Amino acid sequence: MSKEWFREAVIYQIYPRSFKDSNGDGIGDLKGVLEKLDYLHELGITAIWFSPIYSSPNADNGYDISDYQSIMKEFGTMEDFDKIVEECRKRNIKVIMDLVVNHTSDEHKWFIESKKSRDNDKSDYYIWSDKKNGKEPNNWESFFTGSAWQWCEERQQYYLHLFHRKQPDLNWKCDKLKEEIFSMIEWWIKKGVDGFRIDAISYLEKPAGFPDSTKPVTHKDGYVMDAEITSNLPGTHKLINEMNIRLFSKYGTPTVGEIGCITPQTARDYVLQSRKEFDMIIPFILPQIEIDTWNVPMFKKRISDWYEALKDDGWWAQFLSNHDKPRQVSLYGNDKEYRIESAKMLASIIHTIPGTPFVYQGEEIGMTNAYFDNIEDYNDVDTKNLYYKLTKDIENKEEINKIFDSVRISSRDNARTPMQWNDEEFAGFSNNKPWINVNPNYKEINVKKALEDKDSIFYYYKELISIRKNNKIIVYGDYKEIKFDNEYVYAYERNYEDKQLVVINNFSKDNTKISLNYNIKNILLSNYKENKINGSEIELRPYESIIFFSI
Ligand code: TEU
Ligand code: CA
């Protein structure tokens, strides 16, 4: 495996809208990020990935881009961005941009032109189709519910939108469009960005003739959610390969592709180095859909399966949180009694299994799900559309509450509440009411408090990041799961050169005893002050995690 900075890195994701507001309009911005670079430097991260900061009408919080080469006005100016790059350089922090090229906003000038007629200059920049039997061309459902097709009066045709109706899909079969996107990417590379996280990139090519999905209809509106039908088609791989050769390899710019609908086997096509596509991918190891059904054995198995499939020549991102998922401590840990222990244990795992760890803002202080009481307090299009679709014809209050509970547990807003900087009003995020409410637990959970307490989750992350930097075994070592009778114990070896690292985690709030066939030579880190080790027997307490060298 070649030694590359992106494998050794720890990447911190900023969701700019919710990170820090510098001018009191309630919306996070780039000057706010500048204020906090020292904080990130203190944590020790190697790179920042910015969720989209381009001009956007915000139908999907910046993932609907109306101009790729300007900054969203709420976030600041291009000068602010250049200043961030400059200040990051001084602190040895790299800058990774989110690249959203499956779709644009319907307010992008290309779309405004394209929709005018069937024969304008940009008429084939998007995916247009006539009516079929007086209706949409097929039964595809958009990711955000409802038909994936939107009727356009002006052009008297439908356009395709796999996501929101304000996010029309680009037509990658059009060479002129492709060249425009490629030169836009080149422009950013020349501007000095160090890498790209590439959004929803497995859907570039759509199947010829737009066939109906044959999956069963699950809702009375008749549309079918079938991400597979537009995923991973040969033309998509061909385009990514071309992007790699003409841009990313040429300039040495690492990429991480966000791929939905993937198995460890199909992932190989995206990340084996010989394929020349991506340097790493974001696999949905435990995707949102499994919120209700995930369990520890499945968690362990996924990690082994991915490792086995990609270990020879591929690489991937490791994360449990991002802006589309619930907070990790709420989902996989225990955000009440054992919030601190379980947040630290989850961090131990992500930072010591193979792959590059991604930290989502606020995770390093153990921020939890939002648990708002009213649907009106949620902002996310996905959450709202789903709630209104599911409750549409239901009158029974109890049933509605049940639906609300399930929707709010998976809501993307859980991760989008403002960063909790201190215990002042609005959590120090802003001096005005933020665009989305602050999590009510900000007085208890905030950065100021974390920085004052040397046992905080923050310092545990800092230590993990530094351990990873100083021990190549964590980056390049082989991985092997260690099996115990107790399914809640998740343990593994990492082996590299003449060293062996062992990590043991108790994924449960119950104590348990295990007997171990390893010498404990040197404990690197644990989330408990003293471990209960007696000869070869270890008693693990709730969410206990121990990282040690055995050779
Ligand atoms: O998410 C992409 C996304 O959600 C799908 O590709 C995912 O694979 C699928 O739902 C799994 O079934 C990205 C962004 O992270 C998200 O915030 C945006 O809303 C979305 O793209 C559209 O740009
Ligand atoms: Ca602001």
PDB file of C-alpha atoms in Angstrom, residues 129-242:
ATOM      1  CA  SER A 129     -38.220  13.376 -21.296  1.00  0.00           C
ATOM      2  CA  ASP A 130     -41.655  13.538 -22.868  1.00  0.00           C
ATOM      3  CA  LYS A 131     -44.817  12.317 -21.189  1.00  0.00           C
ATOM      4  CA  LYS A 132     -45.480   8.618 -21.400  1.00  0.00           C
ATOM      5  CA  ASN A 133     -49.157   7.677 -21.602  1.00  0.00           C
ATOM      6  CA  GLY A 134     -49.924  11.142 -20.353  1.00  0.00           C
ATOM      7  CA  LYS A 135     -47.787  10.686 -17.215  1.00  0.00           C
ATOM      8  CA  GLU A 136     -44.233  10.673 -15.872  1.00  0.00           C
ATOM      9  CA  PRO A 137     -41.787   8.642 -17.979  1.00  0.00           C
ATOM     10  CA  ASN A 138     -41.501   5.985 -15.265  1.00  0.00           C
ATOM     11  CA  ASN A 139     -42.277   5.053 -11.638  1.00  0.00           C
ATOM     12  CA  TRP A 140     -39.015   6.192 -10.013  1.00  0.00           C
ATOM     13  CA  GLU A 141     -39.299   7.843  -6.620  1.00  0.00           C
ATOM     14  CA  SER A 142     -36.904  10.610  -5.619  1.00  0.00           C
ATOM     15  CA  PHE A 143     -34.718  10.120  -2.527  1.00  0.00           C
ATOM     16  CA  PHE A 144     -36.767  12.827  -0.860  1.00  0.00           C
ATOM     17  CA  THR A 145     -40.134  11.132  -1.681  1.00  0.00           C
ATOM     18  CA  GLY A 146     -42.584  11.747  -4.556  1.00  0.00           C
ATOM     19  CA  SER A 147     -41.921  11.246  -8.256  1.00  0.00           C
ATOM     20  CA  ALA A 148     -38.351  11.726  -9.470  1.00  0.00           C
ATOM     21  CA  TRP A 149     -39.786  13.643 -12.464  1.00  0.00           C
ATOM     22  CA  GLN A 150     -40.967  17.211 -12.483  1.00  0.00           C
ATOM     23  CA  TRP A 151     -43.119  18.708 -15.222  1.00  0.00           C
ATOM     24  CA  CYS A 152     -41.797  21.896 -16.815  1.00  0.00           C
ATOM     25  CA  GLU A 153     -44.505  24.063 -18.399  1.00  0.00           C
ATOM     26  CA  GLU A 154     -42.061  26.160 -20.333  1.00  0.00           C
ATOM     27  CA  ARG A 155     -40.455  23.283 -22.187  1.00  0.00           C
ATOM     28  CA  GLN A 156     -43.469  20.946 -22.062  1.00  0.00           C
ATOM     29  CA  GLN A 157     -41.309  18.079 -20.815  1.00  0.00           C
ATOM     30  CA  TYR A 158     -40.354  16.379 -17.573  1.00  0.00           C
ATOM     31  CA  TYR A 159     -36.887  16.696 -16.046  1.00  0.00           C
ATOM     32  CA  LEU A 160     -35.334  14.095 -13.789  1.00  0.00           C
ATOM     33  CA  HIS A 161     -34.367  14.822 -10.185  1.00  0.00           C
ATOM     34  CA  LEU A 162     -33.165  11.895  -8.080  1.00  0.00           C
ATOM     35  CA  PHE A 163     -33.109  14.229  -5.094  1.00  0.00           C
ATOM     36  CA  HIS A 164     -35.239  17.358  -4.501  1.00  0.00           C
ATOM     37  CA  ARG A 165     -37.244  18.823  -7.389  1.00  0.00           C
ATOM     38  CA  LYS A 166     -34.967  21.838  -7.095  1.00  0.00           C
ATOM     39  CA  GLN A 167     -31.985  19.555  -7.813  1.00  0.00           C
ATOM     40  CA  PRO A 168     -32.258  18.574 -11.501  1.00  0.00           C
ATOM     41  CA  ASP A 169     -29.856  15.788 -12.532  1.00  0.00           C
ATOM     42  CA  LEU A 170     -27.122  16.739 -14.979  1.00  0.00           C
ATOM     43  CA  ASN A 171     -26.854  14.891 -18.277  1.00  0.00           C
ATOM     44  CA  TRP A 172     -23.326  13.484 -18.324  1.00  0.00           C
ATOM     45  CA  LYS A 173     -23.848  12.131 -21.809  1.00  0.00           C
ATOM     46  CA  CYS A 174     -23.512  15.716 -23.036  1.00  0.00           C
ATOM     47  CA  ASP A 175     -19.821  16.373 -23.743  1.00  0.00           C
ATOM     48  CA  LYS A 176     -20.128  20.127 -23.509  1.00  0.00           C
ATOM     49  CA  LEU A 177     -21.530  19.804 -20.010  1.00  0.00           C
ATOM     50  CA  LYS A 178     -18.774  17.382 -19.059  1.00  0.00           C
ATOM     51  CA  GLU A 179     -16.103  19.787 -20.245  1.00  0.00           C
ATOM     52  CA  GLU A 180     -17.658  22.656 -18.267  1.00  0.00           C
ATOM     53  CA  ILE A 181     -17.617  20.549 -15.098  1.00  0.00           C
ATOM     54  CA  PHE A 182     -14.046  19.395 -15.713  1.00  0.00           C
ATOM     55  CA  SER A 183     -12.784  22.943 -16.153  1.00  0.00           C
ATOM     56  CA  MET A 184     -14.644  24.013 -13.013  1.00  0.00           C
ATOM     57  CA  ILE A 185     -12.866  21.245 -11.058  1.00  0.00           C
ATOM     58  CA  GLU A 186      -9.533  22.288 -12.523  1.00  0.00           C
ATOM     59  CA  TRP A 187     -10.206  25.873 -11.479  1.00  0.00           C
ATOM     60  CA  TRP A 188     -10.615  24.776  -7.838  1.00  0.00           C
ATOM     61  CA  ILE A 189      -7.509  22.607  -7.956  1.00  0.00           C
ATOM     62  CA  LYS A 190      -5.496  25.524  -9.298  1.00  0.00           C
ATOM     63  CA  LYS A 191      -6.916  27.686  -6.551  1.00  0.00           C
ATOM     64  CA  GLY A 192      -5.196  25.415  -4.067  1.00  0.00           C
ATOM     65  CA  VAL A 193      -7.721  22.956  -2.675  1.00  0.00           C
ATOM     66  CA  ASP A 194      -6.112  19.724  -1.525  1.00  0.00           C
ATOM     67  CA  GLY A 195      -8.839  17.179  -2.213  1.00  0.00           C
ATOM     68  CA  PHE A 196     -12.477  16.520  -3.002  1.00  0.00           C
ATOM     69  CA  ARG A 197     -15.309  14.653  -1.339  1.00  0.00           C
ATOM     70  CA  ILE A 198     -17.536  13.831  -4.291  1.00  0.00           C
ATOM     71  CA  ASP A 199     -21.245  13.737  -3.627  1.00  0.00           C
ATOM     72  CA  ALA A 200     -23.750  11.097  -4.781  1.00  0.00           C
ATOM     73  CA  ILE A 201     -21.354  10.108  -7.528  1.00  0.00           C
ATOM     74  CA  SER A 202     -22.620   6.604  -8.259  1.00  0.00           C
ATOM     75  CA  TYR A 203     -25.682   7.865 -10.133  1.00  0.00           C
ATOM     76  CA  LEU A 204     -24.067   9.760 -13.038  1.00  0.00           C
ATOM     77  CA  GLU A 205     -25.261   7.461 -15.802  1.00  0.00           C
ATOM     78  CA  LYS A 206     -28.972   6.621 -15.947  1.00  0.00           C
ATOM     79  CA  PRO A 207     -30.196   3.388 -17.555  1.00  0.00           C
ATOM     80  CA  ALA A 208     -31.092   3.733 -21.236  1.00  0.00           C
ATOM     81  CA  GLY A 209     -34.784   4.207 -21.937  1.00  0.00           C
ATOM     82  CA  PHE A 210     -35.547   4.938 -18.245  1.00  0.00           C
ATOM     83  CA  PRO A 211     -37.165   1.558 -17.498  1.00  0.00           C
ATOM     84  CA  ASP A 212     -39.686   1.267 -14.663  1.00  0.00           C
ATOM     85  CA  SER A 213     -38.412  -0.158 -11.414  1.00  0.00           C
ATOM     86  CA  THR A 214     -39.795  -3.636 -10.913  1.00  0.00           C
ATOM     87  CA  LYS A 215     -39.424  -3.496  -7.132  1.00  0.00           C
ATOM     88  CA  PRO A 216     -42.673  -3.775  -5.195  1.00  0.00           C
ATOM     89  CA  VAL A 217     -44.676  -0.623  -4.665  1.00  0.00           C
ATOM     90  CA  THR A 218     -44.659   0.174  -0.947  1.00  0.00           C
ATOM     91  CA  HIS A 219     -46.764   3.321  -0.855  1.00  0.00           C
ATOM     92  CA  LYS A 220     -50.061   4.215  -2.416  1.00  0.00           C
ATOM     93  CA  ASP A 221     -48.603   7.057  -4.456  1.00  0.00           C
ATOM     94  CA  GLY A 222     -47.216   4.258  -6.673  1.00  0.00           C
ATOM     95  CA  TYR A 223     -43.636   5.526  -6.953  1.00  0.00           C
ATOM     96  CA  VAL A 224     -40.819   3.122  -6.160  1.00  0.00           C
ATOM     97  CA  MET A 225     -37.624   3.924  -4.290  1.00  0.00           C
ATOM     98  CA  ASP A 226     -34.990   1.999  -6.189  1.00  0.00           C
ATOM     99  CA  ALA A 227     -31.523   3.497  -5.860  1.00  0.00           C
ATOM    100  CA  GLU A 228     -29.993   0.430  -7.488  1.00  0.00           C
ATOM    101  CA  ILE A 229     -31.541   1.079 -10.852  1.00  0.00           C
ATOM    102  CA  THR A 230     -29.412   4.196 -11.319  1.00  0.00           C
ATOM    103  CA  SER A 231     -26.344   3.022  -9.385  1.00  0.00           C
ATOM    104  CA  ASN A 232     -22.889   1.953 -10.489  1.00  0.00           C
ATOM    105  CA  LEU A 233     -23.597   1.681 -14.218  1.00  0.00           C
ATOM    106  CA  PRO A 234     -20.630   1.147 -16.572  1.00  0.00           C
ATOM    107  CA  GLY A 235     -20.888   4.682 -17.979  1.00  0.00           C
ATOM    108  CA  THR A 236     -20.518   6.085 -14.462  1.00  0.00           C
ATOM    109  CA  HIS A 237     -17.270   4.198 -13.951  1.00  0.00           C
ATOM    110  CA  LYS A 238     -16.015   5.373 -17.307  1.00  0.00           C
ATOM    111  CA  LEU A 239     -16.673   9.006 -16.415  1.00  0.00           C
ATOM    112  CA  ILE A 240     -14.988   8.715 -13.027  1.00  0.00           C
ATOM    113  CA  ASN A 241     -11.985   7.105 -14.671  1.00  0.00           C
ATOM    114  CA  GLU A 242     -11.765   9.976 -17.141  1.00  0.00           C
TER     115      GLU A 242
END
